Amino acid sequence: MRDIRNELVEMLRNEVKPAVGCTEPVALALACAKAKELLGEEVVDNKMLVSNNIFKNGMGVGIPGSKILGLKVAACMGIVGGKSADGLSVLEGLTEEEVRESEKYLEEHTISVEPTDSADKIYLEVMLKGANHEVLVKIRGRHDNFTYLAKDGEVILDNEPKEEVVADGAKEERKETLMDNATVAEIVDNVEKMDFEDIKFLLDGITMNRAMAEVGLREKTGVGTGFGIKEAINAGELGDDLVNYAMMLTSAASDARMSGVKMPVMSSNGSGNHGLTAILPIAAYNERNPQSDERVARALAISHLITAYIKNFTGRLSPMCGCGVAAAIGCTAGLSWLMDAEQSQIEGAMENMIANLSGMICDGAKPGCACKLATASSAAVQNAILAKRGCIVPGLNGIVGRSVDESVRALGCVGDEGMSVTDNVILDVMNEMNK
């Protein structure tokens, strides 16, 4: 097998980061903060364009510190008090006074945020004008990846993808990634050989995400999914087993995060909810079946990297719920490894998940996501346990292929190509309901 440890460790460092708030509105706040810094004067006009997926995910989600939902108040926070150096924690640095000032700014100014067709599912374009200057900022590909900066027509940064001339009807080839030719077995093998010191930072995700779960367990926030599960366990209506415990922790953290609690979570592959799903069931298992820090860190590395492997084929934003079809599959792989499963059982747990949750749609980031994270996290634990006992969906079963790697590519094809129309319909329905 290839030795790709260094590349995988670098991927973990790039893709597993603290974030405050849902990453779609955070990305807009970050772009606005950078634009305001470049402008250097009061804003007199604005225009913001975001990809359909960013628009969908940011429409109804809670914003840390504010009772106002959605992208527009996040944009105002970026303009009023955001610091671009804070990256995906741009909203964490705002004081309560700055949050109130941002809400007032939204009341007194017209904020233009519109969806735009873009080949990139993560795409944001912020244009700000002042009395003397105007600036343009673009983020593309990743939520914190600035690709274009310009002031008064002078280009400061240009990392925009260069268009190549192709023959009529030809499809431009995308740049090959490390994950294009990877396999699940190769990823697990390389994680087992990693230096513990290189992945020790992943343990911070347990501390961070567990703290967010505690907020959702102390009081009913958002939907109250995790809080309700806790109450049901205490009342004897649900058993106090590993499946329900993992489901309770994960959904409670999502309840708190999606309702706008101003605390960081460790994200995975650009999503805080992915981070909750990839990490907290493993934390739950470790609490019930204590493991060494090194083993837990390796399980987390498998979880995050398998999530990245799947997102490589489904896309960073997708018509399917990434927590259900990516992070939960990554998590079941990490859990299986932590349970001392054989490689065939790790892959079997993943195939069980693909057979189980492949149809879960994404209808934006919102408090109701906690319900989906409850389903995703419980399924991750269940399927790891089933696969350990040899209960595995056979090959050529629906979109489950002859191997787990074939199944992952099939899942990506269904999500990226097959459900693109579904994504447009979901957005149309949500827009109609929000008129």
XYZ file of C-alpha atoms in Angstrom:
435
model
C 0.000 0.000 0.000
C 1.111 3.594 -0.636
C 2.681 5.511 2.216
C 0.575 8.676 2.145
C 0.766 9.442 5.858
C 2.157 12.955 5.461
C -0.532 13.952 2.968
C -3.267 12.528 5.201
C -1.924 14.302 8.292
C -1.857 17.562 6.339
C -5.443 16.915 5.249
C -6.469 16.446 8.874
C -4.820 19.739 9.827
C -6.651 21.542 7.011
C -10.041 19.917 7.481
C -10.422 19.533 11.264
C -10.709 23.032 12.702
C -12.659 24.864 15.420
C -15.656 26.808 14.149
C -18.250 29.010 15.838
C -21.671 28.894 14.231
C -22.936 27.132 11.124
C -20.133 27.291 8.566
C -22.239 28.670 5.697
C -23.235 31.968 7.382
C -19.794 32.006 9.036
C -18.210 31.945 5.567
C -20.303 34.959 4.552
C -19.383 36.803 7.756
C -15.735 36.011 7.037
C -15.968 37.337 3.473
C -17.712 40.498 4.708
C -15.091 41.034 7.418
C -12.300 40.795 4.841
C -14.156 43.113 2.451
C -14.749 45.725 5.162
C -11.066 45.607 6.143
C -10.032 46.151 2.526
C -12.563 48.944 2.067
C -11.275 50.917 5.035
C -14.326 53.181 5.267
C -18.056 53.068 5.955
C -20.132 50.899 3.649
C -22.705 52.768 1.560
C -23.754 49.908 -0.739
C -23.430 46.137 -0.828
C -24.139 43.159 -3.042
C -23.547 39.552 -2.026
C -23.902 36.458 -4.183
C -23.722 32.930 -2.793
C -24.055 29.481 -4.335
C -27.434 27.759 -4.049
C -26.064 25.364 -1.432
C -24.734 28.201 0.743
C -28.072 29.996 0.369
C -30.014 26.864 1.313
C -27.864 26.029 4.331
C -27.807 29.574 5.676
C -31.477 30.438 5.251
C -32.900 29.344 8.593
C -30.003 28.643 10.914
C -29.307 30.278 14.273
C -26.408 32.743 14.423
C -24.235 32.763 17.573
C -25.267 35.528 19.963
C -28.304 36.642 17.963
C -31.984 35.720 17.962
C -32.181 36.623 14.258
C -31.756 33.724 11.839
C -29.956 33.534 8.561
C -27.284 34.909 6.267
C -28.095 38.618 6.408
C -27.423 39.120 10.107
C -24.210 37.079 9.748
C -23.138 39.422 6.948
C -23.822 42.405 9.202
C -21.735 40.874 11.965
C -18.848 40.508 9.548
C -19.175 44.140 8.494
C -19.654 45.577 11.988
C -17.162 43.654 14.097
C -15.679 40.688 12.255
C -11.928 40.104 12.011
C -10.887 37.997 9.044
C -7.786 36.767 10.896
C -10.137 34.736 13.115
C -11.068 32.490 10.177
C -14.009 30.181 10.865
C -14.150 31.540 14.430
C -14.901 35.019 13.063
C -18.158 35.257 15.034
C -16.591 34.146 18.311
C -14.677 37.403 18.751
C -17.746 39.663 18.596
C -18.839 41.268 21.857
C -22.488 41.317 22.883
C -22.528 45.027 22.066
C -21.236 44.333 18.543
C -23.916 41.666 18.024
C -26.648 44.166 19.044
C -25.023 46.751 16.773
C -25.105 44.234 13.913
C -28.816 43.574 14.462
C -29.442 47.322 14.420
C -27.347 47.612 11.249
C -29.630 45.028 9.600
C -32.709 47.046 10.610
C -31.320 50.256 9.154
C -29.633 49.005 5.971
C -30.652 46.968 2.950
C -28.500 43.854 2.816
C -28.504 42.170 -0.571
C -27.836 38.422 -0.412
C -28.913 36.442 -3.463
C -28.281 32.905 -4.749
C -26.261 32.482 -7.925
C -25.559 29.504 -10.137
C -22.006 28.364 -9.588
C -20.043 25.288 -10.569
C -18.647 25.374 -7.015
C -21.093 24.406 -4.304
C -19.134 26.619 -1.908
C -18.981 30.040 -3.553
C -19.381 33.520 -2.054
C -18.884 36.903 -3.667
C -19.040 40.102 -1.590
C -18.979 43.557 -3.170
C -18.856 46.567 -0.837
C -18.819 50.226 -1.837
C -17.881 53.241 0.240
C -17.798 56.954 -0.577
C -14.325 56.619 -2.117
C -13.578 52.956 -2.715
C -15.098 49.648 -3.739
C -13.880 46.105 -3.092
C -14.611 42.588 -4.301
C -13.933 39.441 -2.257
C -14.509 35.826 -3.295
C -14.410 32.570 -1.340
C -14.504 29.328 -3.276
C -14.120 25.574 -2.693
C -13.703 25.725 1.101
C -15.486 27.949 3.595
C -12.324 29.881 4.493
C -10.552 29.783 1.129
C -10.148 33.305 -0.280
C -9.552 33.064 -4.023
C -9.957 36.700 -5.145
C -9.404 40.110 -3.554
C -9.571 43.438 -5.394
C -9.833 47.111 -4.412
C -10.807 49.840 -6.884
C -10.135 47.431 -9.734
C -6.610 46.595 -8.536
C -6.191 42.859 -7.996
C -4.620 41.953 -4.652
C -5.082 38.173 -4.823
C -6.136 35.971 -7.720
C -6.315 32.250 -7.054
C -9.437 31.824 -9.144
C -9.557 28.642 -11.238
C -8.335 29.367 -14.742
C -10.777 28.457 -17.487
C -9.360 26.223 -20.185
C -10.616 26.221 -23.735
C -12.220 22.869 -24.500
C -13.814 21.519 -27.641
C -17.552 21.957 -28.072
C -19.391 19.458 -25.927
C -16.238 18.355 -24.100
C -16.274 18.298 -20.334
C -13.402 20.036 -18.579
C -11.553 17.601 -16.339
C -11.260 18.521 -12.660
C -7.924 18.405 -10.904
C -7.193 14.985 -9.429
C -7.143 14.758 -5.631
C -5.402 12.419 -3.218
C -8.729 10.757 -2.414
C -9.612 10.006 -6.039
C -7.424 6.917 -6.055
C -7.408 6.100 -2.339
C -9.054 3.075 -0.767
C -10.586 2.552 2.652
C -7.982 -0.097 3.465
C -5.187 2.287 2.491
C -6.555 5.062 4.705
C -6.871 2.765 7.733
C -3.411 1.296 7.159
C -1.805 4.750 7.032
C -3.643 5.968 10.136
C -2.338 2.957 12.061
C 1.221 4.018 11.145
C 0.854 7.731 11.989
C 2.920 9.330 14.734
C 0.583 9.922 17.677
C 1.983 13.428 18.153
C 0.802 14.328 14.624
C -2.824 13.492 15.387
C -2.993 14.232 19.118
C -4.753 17.535 18.367
C -7.832 15.566 17.260
C -8.565 14.827 20.914
C -9.377 18.525 21.386
C -12.472 17.842 19.302
C -13.881 15.597 22.004
C -13.421 18.272 24.682
C -14.892 20.980 22.481
C -17.867 19.062 21.091
C -18.649 17.396 24.414
C -18.909 20.879 25.981
C -21.469 21.879 23.344
C -23.427 18.695 24.083
C -23.548 19.612 27.773
C -25.267 22.900 26.877
C -27.972 21.005 25.007
C -28.392 18.556 27.875
C -28.654 21.169 30.642
C -31.634 22.897 29.062
C -33.904 22.526 26.064
C -32.306 24.406 23.167
C -33.451 24.306 19.559
C -35.675 21.288 18.984
C -34.500 19.776 22.258
C -33.805 16.355 20.704
C -30.895 15.476 22.972
C -32.625 16.912 26.041
C -35.742 14.860 25.233
C -33.710 11.662 24.847
C -32.075 12.336 28.232
C -35.497 12.809 29.840
C -36.789 9.620 28.205
C -33.773 7.635 29.483
C -34.289 9.013 32.997
C -37.967 8.041 32.805
C -37.124 4.508 31.684
C -38.781 4.974 28.293
C -35.451 4.489 26.505
C -32.617 2.234 27.581
C -29.362 3.722 28.835
C -27.279 1.871 26.248
C -24.441 2.941 23.944
C -26.686 3.623 20.944
C -28.992 5.954 22.846
C -26.118 7.578 24.733
C -24.309 8.424 21.484
C -27.564 9.643 19.964
C -28.249 11.828 23.011
C -24.813 13.475 23.047
C -24.675 14.132 19.303
C -28.174 15.533 18.945
C -27.846 17.670 22.101
C -24.718 19.288 20.675
C -26.544 19.977 17.410
C -29.536 21.400 19.302
C -27.271 23.923 21.007
C -25.190 24.741 17.938
C -28.108 25.138 15.521
C -29.938 27.421 17.953
C -26.968 29.807 17.924
C -25.074 29.032 21.149
C -21.847 31.024 20.968
C -19.290 28.292 21.543
C -16.804 26.624 19.192
C -17.115 23.068 17.935
C -14.494 21.048 16.115
C -15.612 20.868 12.508
C -14.857 18.199 9.937
C -14.493 18.888 6.229
C -15.977 22.350 6.505
C -18.990 21.520 8.676
C -19.568 21.796 12.407
C -22.385 19.255 12.316
C -20.097 16.868 10.446
C -17.633 17.350 13.282
C -20.257 16.546 15.901
C -21.266 13.387 14.029
C -17.713 12.264 13.307
C -16.538 12.763 16.899
C -19.233 12.385 19.551
C -20.278 8.731 19.036
C -16.586 7.836 19.383
C -16.471 9.960 22.554
C -19.550 8.124 23.831
C -17.937 4.740 23.187
C -14.767 5.847 24.959
C -16.746 6.973 28.018
C -18.467 3.595 28.260
C -15.409 1.540 27.202
C -12.298 3.573 28.155
C -9.450 3.479 25.624
C -5.991 5.035 25.521
C -5.679 8.544 24.103
C -3.635 7.175 21.231
C -6.301 4.671 20.185
C -9.028 7.293 20.408
C -6.980 9.720 18.302
C -6.491 7.046 15.623
C -10.222 6.254 15.619
C -10.957 9.971 15.182
C -8.415 10.203 12.355
C -10.130 7.326 10.547
C -13.515 8.989 11.099
C -12.421 12.358 9.700
C -10.479 10.911 6.772
C -13.216 8.499 5.676
C -15.600 11.469 5.874
C -13.224 13.369 3.576
C -12.986 10.330 1.277
C -16.758 10.223 0.858
C -17.092 14.017 0.504
C -14.556 13.828 -2.321
C -17.211 11.997 -4.354
C -20.453 13.512 -3.012
C -19.141 17.102 -2.898
C -18.539 19.321 0.133
C -22.165 20.452 -0.039
C -24.693 18.009 -1.392
C -28.437 17.380 -1.899
C -27.912 14.556 0.611
C -27.349 15.174 4.322
C -23.573 15.072 4.736
C -23.927 14.024 8.369
C -25.899 10.933 7.361
C -24.042 9.945 4.191
C -20.485 11.043 5.005
C -19.681 11.888 8.648
C -21.736 9.011 10.083
C -20.074 6.573 7.674
C -16.680 7.934 8.698
C -17.707 7.575 12.319
C -18.851 3.965 11.950
C -15.460 3.154 10.418
C -13.657 4.797 13.351
C -15.924 3.062 15.844
C -15.404 -0.314 14.168
C -11.643 0.122 14.354
C -11.917 1.123 18.029
C -13.971 -2.035 18.647
C -11.055 -4.100 17.257
C -13.007 -5.078 14.178
C -11.227 -6.688 11.243
C -10.765 -4.651 8.058
C -13.596 -6.547 6.346
C -15.890 -5.657 9.265
C -14.875 -1.972 9.143
C -15.755 -1.926 5.463
C -18.926 -3.905 6.173
C -20.090 -1.315 8.708
C -19.626 1.366 6.054
C -21.607 -0.653 3.504
C -24.386 -1.120 6.046
C -24.531 2.661 6.416
C -24.646 3.211 2.649
C -27.550 0.762 2.442
C -29.217 2.475 5.394
C -29.023 6.282 5.103
C -28.173 7.044 1.470
C -31.555 8.721 0.840
C -31.408 11.333 3.638
C -31.847 14.749 1.992
C -30.270 18.050 3.043
C -32.874 20.795 3.360
C -30.560 23.394 4.831
C -28.910 24.040 8.189
C -31.485 24.640 10.922
C -32.550 23.452 14.399
C -34.182 20.351 12.856
C -30.722 19.072 11.901
C -30.508 17.681 15.435
C -33.100 15.062 14.450
C -30.948 13.960 11.522
C -27.823 13.835 13.689
C -29.726 11.648 16.159
C -30.494 9.212 13.340
C -26.995 9.391 11.860
C -25.143 8.853 15.147
C -27.330 5.990 16.318
C -26.999 4.272 12.935
C -23.197 4.672 13.099
C -23.078 2.800 16.407
C -25.637 0.175 15.373
C -23.884 -0.701 12.137
C -20.460 -0.932 13.754
C -21.928 -3.392 16.264
C -23.745 -5.385 13.560
C -20.698 -5.624 11.295
C -18.560 -6.816 14.235
C -20.974 -9.750 14.450
C -20.797 -10.489 10.736
C -24.151 -8.911 9.887
C -23.224 -7.105 6.666
C -25.241 -6.096 3.601
C -24.029 -8.249 0.673
C -22.518 -6.859 -2.517
C -24.689 -5.849 -5.461
C -27.463 -4.883 -3.049
C -28.985 -1.681 -4.432
C -26.149 0.829 -4.730
C -23.904 -1.305 -2.525
C -21.228 -2.603 -4.888
C -18.716 -5.437 -4.988
C -16.387 -3.512 -2.660
C -16.754 -0.646 -0.202
C -14.765 1.638 -2.512
C -17.124 0.885 -5.380
C -20.049 1.588 -3.048
C -18.602 4.975 -2.026
C -18.226 5.981 -5.675
C -21.795 4.843 -6.380
C -23.017 6.919 -3.439
C -21.165 9.920 -4.845
C -22.689 9.410 -8.281
C -26.211 9.272 -6.843
C -25.658 12.333 -4.655
C -23.714 14.539 -7.053
C -25.204 13.676 -10.440
C -28.450 11.912 -9.629
C -29.864 14.363 -7.101
C -28.901 17.724 -8.605
C -32.506 18.274 -9.694
C -33.644 17.314 -6.180
C -31.431 20.061 -4.756
C -33.078 22.680 -6.980
C -36.547 21.466 -6.011
C -35.668 21.573 -2.290
C -34.462 25.169 -2.678
C -37.603 26.151 -4.627
C -39.831 24.635 -1.940
C -37.946 26.404 0.836
C -38.044 29.737 -1.004
C -41.797 29.394 -1.570
C -42.404 28.582 2.098
C -40.292 31.541 3.245
C -42.045 34.179 1.119
